[in-house]
Short mmCIF file of C-alpha atoms and ligand atoms in Angstrom, two decimals:
data_model
loop_
_atom_site.label_atom_id
_atom_site.label_comp_id
_atom_site.label_asym_id
_atom_site.label_seq_id
_atom_site.Cartn_x
_atom_site.Cartn_y
_atom_site.Cartn_z
CA MET A 983 101.15 105.39 127.18
CA MET A 984 99.53 103.47 129.75
CA GLY A 985 100.40 100.81 132.80
CA GLY A 986 102.95 103.79 133.46
CA GLU A 987 102.50 106.79 135.83
CA ARG A 988 102.28 109.13 132.41
CA SER A 989 100.47 109.54 129.46
CA TYR A 990 102.87 110.70 126.33
CA LEU A 991 100.50 112.72 124.08
CA ASP A 992 103.21 114.15 122.05
CA TYR A 993 103.47 112.32 119.05
CA ASN A 994 103.93 114.85 116.61
CA ALA A 995 107.12 116.12 118.35
CA THR A 996 108.48 112.58 118.53
CA ALA A 997 106.90 109.34 118.64
CA PRO A 998 108.66 106.65 120.72
CA LEU A 999 110.59 104.12 119.33
CA LEU A 1000 108.74 101.24 117.85
CA PRO A 1001 110.03 97.82 119.45
CA ALA A 1002 110.71 96.54 115.68
CA ALA A 1003 112.73 99.76 115.07
CA ARG A 1004 114.56 99.32 118.12
CA ALA A 1005 115.72 95.75 117.42
CA ALA A 1006 116.85 96.58 113.86
CA VAL A 1007 118.92 99.23 115.51
CA LEU A 1008 120.63 97.18 117.85
CA GLU A 1009 121.15 94.38 115.72
CA VAL A 1010 122.90 96.70 113.14
CA LEU A 1011 125.08 98.13 115.87
CA ASP A 1012 127.30 95.14 115.56
CA LEU A 1013 127.27 95.13 111.88
CA LYS A 1014 131.08 95.32 110.79
CA GLY A 1015 131.04 96.21 106.81
CA ASN A 1016 130.42 99.42 105.53
CA PRO A 1017 127.80 99.41 102.86
CA SER A 1018 130.66 100.88 99.87
CA SER A 1019 133.14 98.15 100.63
CA VAL A 1020 132.75 95.41 98.22
CA HIS A 1021 133.72 92.40 100.85
CA ARG A 1022 131.31 90.07 102.09
CA GLU A 1023 130.98 92.41 105.27
CA GLY A 1024 130.34 95.26 103.05
CA ARG A 1025 127.72 93.27 100.59
CA THR A 1026 125.68 92.60 104.24
CA ALA A 1027 125.63 95.94 105.18
CA ARG A 1028 124.43 97.09 101.82
CA ALA A 1029 122.00 94.64 101.37
CA LEU A 1030 120.27 95.75 104.38
CA LEU A 1031 120.65 99.34 103.46
CA ASP A 1032 118.85 98.52 100.33
CA ARG A 1033 115.91 96.62 102.29
CA ALA A 1034 115.67 99.86 104.21
CA ARG A 1035 115.68 102.17 100.87
CA ALA A 1036 112.88 99.83 99.45
CA ARG A 1037 110.69 100.11 102.45
CA VAL A 1038 110.93 104.09 102.67
CA ALA A 1039 110.30 103.90 99.47
CA ALA A 1040 106.94 101.76 99.70
CA LEU A 1041 105.66 104.15 102.04
CA VAL A 1042 105.41 106.59 99.62
CA GLY A 1043 104.63 104.64 96.28
CA ALA A 1044 108.07 105.70 95.26
CA ASP A 1045 110.86 103.78 93.07
CA PRO A 1046 113.83 102.70 95.97
CA ALA A 1047 116.14 104.38 93.39
CA HIS A 1048 114.77 107.98 93.93
CA VAL A 1049 115.34 107.72 98.02
CA THR A 1050 118.35 109.90 99.55
CA PHE A 1051 118.99 109.47 103.11
CA THR A 1052 119.67 112.30 105.33
CA SER A 1053 119.93 113.14 109.06
CA GLY A 1054 116.56 114.06 109.21
CA ALA A 1055 113.95 116.22 107.62
CA THR A 1056 115.86 119.52 108.48
CA GLU A 1057 118.85 118.53 106.21
CA GLY A 1058 116.22 117.26 103.63
CA ALA A 1059 114.53 121.10 103.58
CA CYS A 1060 118.30 122.22 103.08
CA HIS A 1061 118.82 120.00 100.73
CA VAL A 1062 116.39 120.64 98.35
CA LEU A 1063 115.41 124.27 99.20
CA THR A 1064 118.36 125.65 96.97
CA PRO A 1065 118.48 127.89 93.91
CA HIS A 1066 120.79 125.63 92.31
CA TYR A 1067 119.38 122.74 90.63
CA ARG A 1068 120.74 120.41 87.79
CA MET A 1069 118.64 119.01 84.59
CA GLY A 1070 120.99 116.19 84.03
CA ARG A 1071 124.14 118.02 83.57
CA THR A 1072 122.65 121.30 82.80
CA PRO A 1073 122.18 124.05 85.63
CA LEU A 1074 118.77 125.03 86.27
CA THR A 1075 118.19 128.32 88.27
CA VAL A 1076 115.37 128.58 90.66
CA SER A 1077 114.62 132.24 91.36
CA HIS A 1078 111.89 131.98 94.13
CA LEU A 1079 110.80 130.14 96.74
CA TYR A 1080 106.85 130.49 98.03
CA VAL A 1081 106.08 128.59 101.11
CA ALA A 1082 102.61 128.44 102.87
CA ALA A 1083 102.81 130.76 106.31
CA THR A 1084 102.74 127.72 108.44
CA GLU A 1085 105.07 125.71 106.96
CA HIS A 1086 107.73 124.01 109.69
CA PRO A 1087 110.31 126.47 110.46
CA CYS A 1088 112.78 124.09 108.38
CA ILE A 1089 110.87 125.22 105.16
CA ARG A 1090 109.88 128.65 106.26
CA GLU A 1091 113.48 129.47 106.87
CA GLY A 1092 114.00 129.03 103.15
CA GLY A 1093 116.94 126.48 103.28
CA ARG A 1094 119.69 127.71 100.98
CA PHE A 1095 117.55 130.43 99.35
CA PRO A 1096 118.48 134.18 100.53
CA ALA A 1097 115.85 135.77 102.73
CA ASP A 1098 114.60 137.95 100.00
CA ARG A 1099 113.81 135.20 97.89
CA VAL A 1100 111.37 133.58 100.21
CA THR A 1101 107.79 134.57 100.21
CA ALA A 1102 105.31 133.43 102.72
CA LEU A 1103 101.82 132.55 101.45
CA PRO A 1104 98.78 133.61 103.48
CA VAL A 1105 96.61 130.55 104.70
CA ASP A 1106 92.56 130.76 105.38
CA PRO A 1107 90.82 130.67 109.07
CA GLU A 1108 91.36 126.97 109.33
CA GLY A 1109 94.87 126.84 108.45
CA ARG A 1110 94.44 125.45 104.79
CA ILE A 1111 96.38 127.30 101.75
CA ASP A 1112 93.86 128.04 98.68
CA PRO A 1113 95.33 126.64 95.73
CA ALA A 1114 94.09 130.10 93.87
CA THR A 1115 96.63 131.86 96.17
CA VAL A 1116 99.43 129.50 95.04
CA LYS A 1117 98.12 130.63 91.19
CA THR A 1118 97.87 134.07 91.77
CA ALA A 1119 101.73 134.18 93.36
CA LEU A 1120 102.89 131.99 90.82
CA ALA A 1121 101.03 134.31 87.62
CA ALA A 1122 103.25 137.43 88.97
CA HIS A 1123 106.81 135.12 88.99
CA ASP A 1124 109.40 136.78 86.91
CA ARG A 1125 109.92 133.75 84.57
CA GLU A 1126 113.20 135.32 83.48
CA SER A 1127 114.94 135.34 86.51
CA GLY A 1128 114.32 131.47 86.87
CA VAL A 1129 111.78 128.79 87.95
CA PRO A 1130 109.74 129.16 90.61
CA MET A 1131 109.60 126.59 93.83
CA VAL A 1132 106.83 125.97 95.87
CA ALA A 1133 106.83 124.51 99.54
CA VAL A 1134 103.32 123.06 100.71
CA MET A 1135 103.63 120.75 103.92
CA LEU A 1136 101.02 117.75 103.42
CA ALA A 1137 99.68 117.73 107.12
CA ASN A 1138 100.47 120.64 109.47
CA ASN A 1139 102.76 119.71 112.84
CA GLU A 1140 100.36 121.83 115.20
CA SER A 1141 96.84 121.42 114.04
CA GLY A 1142 97.49 118.53 111.66
CA VAL A 1143 95.15 120.15 108.91
CA ILE A 1144 95.71 118.24 105.36
CA GLN A 1145 96.53 120.53 102.69
CA PRO A 1146 95.12 120.45 99.11
CA VAL A 1147 98.51 119.59 97.72
CA GLU A 1148 96.94 117.65 94.85
CA ALA A 1149 94.88 120.65 93.74
CA ILE A 1150 98.18 123.15 93.85
CA ALA A 1151 100.30 120.26 92.24
CA PRO A 1152 98.98 121.18 88.69
CA ILE A 1153 99.33 124.86 89.28
CA VAL A 1154 102.83 124.34 89.94
CA ARG A 1155 103.51 122.14 86.94
CA ALA A 1156 101.76 124.42 84.89
CA ALA A 1157 103.95 127.59 85.93
CA GLY A 1158 106.86 125.18 85.20
CA GLY A 1159 107.93 125.00 88.66
CA ILE A 1160 109.02 122.54 91.42
CA LEU A 1161 107.02 121.73 94.04
CA VAL A 1162 108.39 120.23 97.42
CA VAL A 1163 106.37 118.33 100.26
CA ASP A 1164 107.06 118.29 103.80
CA ALA A 1165 105.44 114.93 104.37
CA VAL A 1166 106.85 114.31 107.91
CA GLN A 1167 103.67 114.33 110.14
CA ALA A 1168 101.55 112.47 106.94
CA VAL A 1169 103.13 109.39 106.64
CA THR A 1170 101.73 106.18 108.49
CA ARG A 1171 98.88 108.24 109.21
CA ILE A 1172 97.52 109.07 105.88
CA PRO A 1173 98.05 107.18 102.63
CA VAL A 1174 100.96 109.16 100.75
CA ASP A 1175 101.87 108.26 97.02
CA ILE A 1176 104.00 110.30 95.36
CA ASP A 1177 102.84 110.28 92.31
CA VAL A 1178 98.80 111.25 93.41
CA THR A 1179 100.32 114.32 95.63
CA GLY A 1180 102.44 115.31 92.12
CA ALA A 1181 105.25 116.66 94.71
CA ASP A 1182 108.69 116.55 92.51
CA PHE A 1183 110.25 116.14 96.13
CA LEU A 1184 108.65 114.66 99.65
CA ILE A 1185 110.51 115.22 102.68
CA LEU A 1186 110.46 112.57 105.52
CA SER A 1187 111.76 112.05 109.33
CA ALA A 1188 112.15 108.65 110.86
CA HIS A 1189 111.44 109.89 114.46
CA LYS A 1190 107.93 111.21 113.46
CA ILE A 1191 106.94 107.76 112.80
CA GLY A 1192 108.65 105.59 115.42
CA GLY A 1193 112.08 105.30 113.99
CA PRO A 1194 115.06 106.61 115.55
CA LYS A 1195 115.73 110.49 115.68
CA GLY A 1196 118.62 112.18 113.29
CA VAL A 1197 117.82 110.37 110.33
CA GLY A 1198 115.38 110.94 107.50
CA ALA A 1199 115.37 111.17 103.63
CA VAL A 1200 113.92 113.03 100.51
CA VAL A 1201 112.40 111.14 97.62
CA SER A 1202 112.42 112.56 94.40
CA ARG A 1203 109.66 111.69 91.55
CA GLY A 1204 112.61 111.37 88.89
CA GLU A 1205 115.97 111.20 88.73
CA ILE A 1206 116.75 113.76 85.75
CA MET A 1207 116.18 117.04 88.11
CA MET A 1208 118.18 117.55 91.34
CA PRO A 1209 119.53 119.69 93.52
CA VAL A 1210 123.12 120.43 93.65
CA PRO A 1211 124.21 118.37 96.79
CA LEU A 1212 124.20 120.29 100.33
CA VAL A 1213 127.18 117.47 101.51
CA ILE A 1214 129.61 116.88 99.46
CA GLY A 1215 132.48 114.11 99.69
CA GLY A 1216 132.96 110.61 99.12
CA GLY A 1217 129.94 110.33 96.79
CA GLN A 1218 127.50 107.91 98.74
CA GLU A 1219 124.10 107.86 98.29
CA LYS A 1220 124.61 108.45 94.05
CA GLY A 1221 126.66 111.57 95.07
CA HIS A 1222 123.21 113.38 96.61
CA ARG A 1223 124.53 113.15 100.09
CA SER A 1224 127.98 112.40 100.82
CA GLY A 1225 129.27 110.55 104.08
CA THR A 1226 129.15 107.04 105.35
CA GLU A 1227 125.58 105.77 105.50
CA ASN A 1228 123.83 106.23 109.27
CA MET A 1229 123.02 102.32 109.23
CA SER A 1230 121.56 101.89 112.57
CA GLY A 1231 119.27 105.24 111.88
CA ILE A 1232 118.37 103.99 108.43
CA VAL A 1233 117.54 100.37 109.06
CA GLY A 1234 115.65 101.29 112.34
CA PHE A 1235 113.49 104.14 109.76
CA GLY A 1236 112.91 101.10 107.23
CA ALA A 1237 111.61 98.97 110.05
CA ALA A 1238 109.30 101.82 111.44
CA ALA A 1239 107.98 102.71 107.44
CA HIS A 1240 107.26 98.79 107.25
CA ILE A 1241 105.09 98.73 110.21
CA GLY A 1242 103.54 101.91 109.96
CA LEU A 1243 102.54 101.18 106.30
CA LYS A 1244 101.15 97.80 107.40
CA GLY A 1245 98.92 99.11 110.12
CA LEU A 1246 97.85 102.39 108.57
CA ASN A 1247 93.74 101.95 108.30
CA GLU A 1248 93.39 100.02 111.33
CA GLU A 1249 95.74 102.41 113.44
CA TYR A 1250 93.81 105.47 111.80
CA MET A 1251 90.52 104.30 112.76
CA ARG A 1252 91.53 103.64 116.37
CA LEU A 1253 93.19 106.54 116.88
CA ARG A 1254 90.42 108.74 115.70
CA ALA A 1255 88.07 107.01 118.00
CA LEU A 1256 90.05 108.19 120.82
CA ARG A 1257 90.97 111.52 119.34
CA ASP A 1258 87.01 112.14 118.91
CA ARG A 1259 86.41 110.75 122.45
CA LEU A 1260 89.23 113.27 123.84
CA GLU A 1261 87.43 116.25 121.91
CA ASP A 1262 83.81 115.38 122.91
CA GLY A 1263 85.08 115.45 126.36
CA LEU A 1264 86.98 118.60 126.18
CA ARG A 1265 83.69 120.38 124.55
CA GLU A 1266 81.95 119.13 127.53
CA ARG A 1267 84.40 120.27 130.26
CA VAL A 1268 84.99 123.71 128.23
CA PRO A 1269 82.05 124.39 126.25
CA ASP A 1270 84.02 127.48 124.70
CA VAL A 1271 86.86 125.86 123.71
CA ILE A 1272 88.49 126.44 120.45
CA VAL A 1273 89.39 123.41 118.36
CA VAL A 1274 91.62 124.77 115.76
CA SER A 1275 91.12 123.43 112.55
CA GLY A 1276 88.58 121.49 113.86
CA GLY A 1277 86.07 122.25 110.71
CA ALA A 1278 88.90 120.94 108.24
CA ASP A 1279 90.46 117.89 106.86
CA ARG A 1280 92.93 117.09 109.42
CA LEU A 1281 95.21 113.80 110.82
CA ALA A 1282 93.09 111.40 113.15
CA ASN A 1283 96.19 111.86 115.82
CA THR A 1284 96.09 115.47 116.45
CA SER A 1285 94.03 117.89 118.61
CA PHE A 1286 95.01 121.64 118.85
CA PHE A 1287 92.85 123.77 121.27
CA ALA A 1288 92.73 126.91 122.98
CA VAL A 1289 90.78 127.86 126.21
CA PRO A 1290 89.75 130.95 126.31
CA GLY A 1291 91.46 133.24 129.18
CA MET A 1292 94.20 130.52 129.85
CA LYS A 1293 97.33 130.54 128.67
CA ALA A 1294 98.71 127.60 126.64
CA GLU A 1295 102.24 127.55 128.26
CA THR A 1296 100.72 127.45 132.05
CA MET A 1297 98.23 124.52 130.89
CA GLN A 1298 101.32 122.44 129.64
CA ILE A 1299 103.20 122.73 132.79
CA ALA A 1300 100.33 122.44 134.61
CA PHE A 1301 99.30 119.12 132.66
CA ASP A 1302 103.25 117.97 132.78
CA LEU A 1303 102.71 118.08 136.63
CA GLU A 1304 99.73 115.73 136.39
CA GLY A 1305 101.64 113.38 134.29
CA ILE A 1306 100.44 114.38 130.83
CA SER A 1307 103.18 115.16 128.46
CA LEU A 1308 101.96 117.35 125.67
CA SER A 1309 103.00 120.30 123.85
CA ALA A 1310 101.92 124.45 123.67
CA GLY A 1311 102.08 125.20 119.90
CA SER A 1312 104.79 123.24 118.25
CA ALA A 1313 107.60 123.55 121.05
CA CYS A 1314 109.52 120.62 119.68
CA SER A 1315 112.73 122.75 118.83
CA SER A 1316 114.92 122.75 122.14
CA GLY A 1317 112.20 123.10 124.81
CA LYS A 1318 111.60 126.71 123.37
CA VAL A 1319 108.12 128.43 123.95
CA GLY A 1320 107.02 131.40 122.05
CA GLU A 1321 103.76 132.40 119.92
CA SER A 1322 102.68 129.96 117.35
CA HIS A 1323 103.18 131.29 113.85
CA VAL A 1324 100.54 128.69 113.09
CA LEU A 1325 98.02 130.44 115.17
CA LYS A 1326 99.14 134.01 113.78
CA ALA A 1327 98.89 132.88 110.26
CA MET A 1328 95.21 131.78 110.86
CA GLY A 1329 94.46 134.88 112.62
CA LEU A 1330 94.23 133.48 116.13
CA ASP A 1331 96.30 135.74 117.78
CA ALA A 1332 93.80 136.94 120.37
CA VAL A 1333 94.12 133.48 122.10
CA GLN A 1334 96.91 132.76 124.34
CA GLY A 1335 98.58 129.65 122.55
CA ALA A 1336 96.98 126.23 122.09
CA ILE A 1337 97.68 123.17 123.34
CA ARG A 1338 98.29 120.34 120.95
CA VAL A 1339 97.58 116.97 121.82
CA SER A 1340 99.22 114.12 119.67
CA LEU A 1341 98.63 110.54 119.70
CA GLY A 1342 99.87 107.34 118.84
CA ALA A 1343 100.84 103.61 118.62
CA GLU A 1344 100.97 103.31 122.48
CA THR A 1345 97.76 105.54 123.43
CA VAL A 1346 94.83 103.78 124.46
CA ASP A 1347 91.49 104.74 126.29
CA GLU A 1348 93.10 105.23 129.82
CA ASP A 1349 95.21 107.84 128.33
CA VAL A 1350 92.36 109.87 127.26
CA GLU A 1351 90.52 109.39 130.53
CA ARG A 1352 93.74 110.54 132.31
CA PHE A 1353 93.68 113.60 130.04
CA LEU A 1354 90.13 114.26 130.79
CA LEU A 1355 90.60 113.99 134.48
CA ALA A 1356 93.68 116.27 134.56
CA LEU A 1357 91.52 118.84 132.07
CA GLU A 1358 89.03 119.10 135.07
CA ARG A 1359 91.95 120.20 137.24
CA VAL A 1360 94.02 122.58 135.19
CA THR A 1361 90.90 124.34 133.96
CA ALA A 1362 89.46 124.27 137.63
CA ARG A 1363 91.03 127.64 138.20
CA ARG A 1364 89.39 129.50 135.50
CA ARG A 1365 86.01 128.01 136.24
CA ALA A 1366 86.72 129.55 139.66
CA ALA A 1367 87.69 132.86 138.68
CA ALA A 1368 84.44 132.84 136.55
N1 LIG B 2437 108.58 119.17 109.43
C1 LIG B 2437 107.52 118.74 110.03
C2 LIG B 2437 106.25 118.80 109.46
C3 LIG B 2437 107.89 118.59 111.42
O1 LIG B 2437 107.15 118.61 112.37
C4 LIG B 2437 109.34 118.67 112.01
C5 LIG B 2437 109.42 118.12 113.19
O2 LIG B 2437 110.06 118.74 114.09
C6 LIG B 2437 110.36 118.58 111.02
C7 LIG B 2437 109.89 119.06 109.08
C8 LIG B 2437 111.89 118.40 110.99
O3 LIG B 2437 112.28 117.11 111.20
P1 LIG B 2437 113.63 117.05 111.66
O4 LIG B 2437 113.42 116.47 113.39
O5 LIG B 2437 113.69 115.35 111.09
O6 LIG B 2437 114.53 117.58 111.44
#
């Protein structure tokens, strides 16, 4: 974020609000009508809601009728991760949830499943889940008890690693299971199409793509198999999520989705060049640096690295004092610092945490320069001790 005193390199925690999303939010704040009202003011609100729904659907190649707005990805996870489904009007029981060990806590916690019905599946040293691991787990699933559900994220929030969801989907389908994909970090960064992924449900969040915080969506592939709602009441969102819609949030989300989809390819190339420059500079200055998931397909905006002998939390504070905002581990929940379950799942327990740098719309060359200059000072103590 150049021009300012500081460089914000923590887009995977939250992306700054895009100007177009901000304008959309402000405009809607003055809107009088409730989108459920039939009068003119209500219809005006409904039209804006419909446009936002179409824009969010377009982001993932879905039918707008299959978008349910929520208060964010965490609520989206609690909505779809449940043993209680309906196939039309017929109840459908989901008896077990299988998640990748590196999922975001909102998935790993298992939503509405009891803890003993959630299994974490291991990942390889690059942080990828092998489709064969899913196949083995589902082969042992007891079909008599109900159908299995698998939740695998498209891109990891810490390492940016991209999971082989397309290869996992046919395995889940063959086992008669339901596939839930957390696409929070992937949308606007790589092309996402619900049919191509093979997901039954995608989970999205506005604030990771330059929309407002506290709004998200669940996108379903069809409309017949749906979870028993989490939030019940007045029947908004076709009964899937009651409560008067968060109009300013949703319209801001729609604006961010629209912009993100339009500039996706160019932005990918731009961020990839910046990230590569950053990692080249990193390897030059810290030859023994460990770039987590460095050998895997990963998001172009993310770099997750460990400096042997240096504590990530200490480095994060030192970077902050140097005017650089980044994360140690995921650290996007209430300022909490602790060990990274992602590093642990990848067998990287020996390092003392890792630093996550994540770039986005406002990141420019000077931010990378500032980061590399700061890195020299932050790691100087280690060099002096060596
Ligand atoms: N899933 C992933 C991959 C995330 O990075 C986050 C961000 O914290 C979430 C889910 C939760 O999103 P929200 O803040 O909208 O609840």
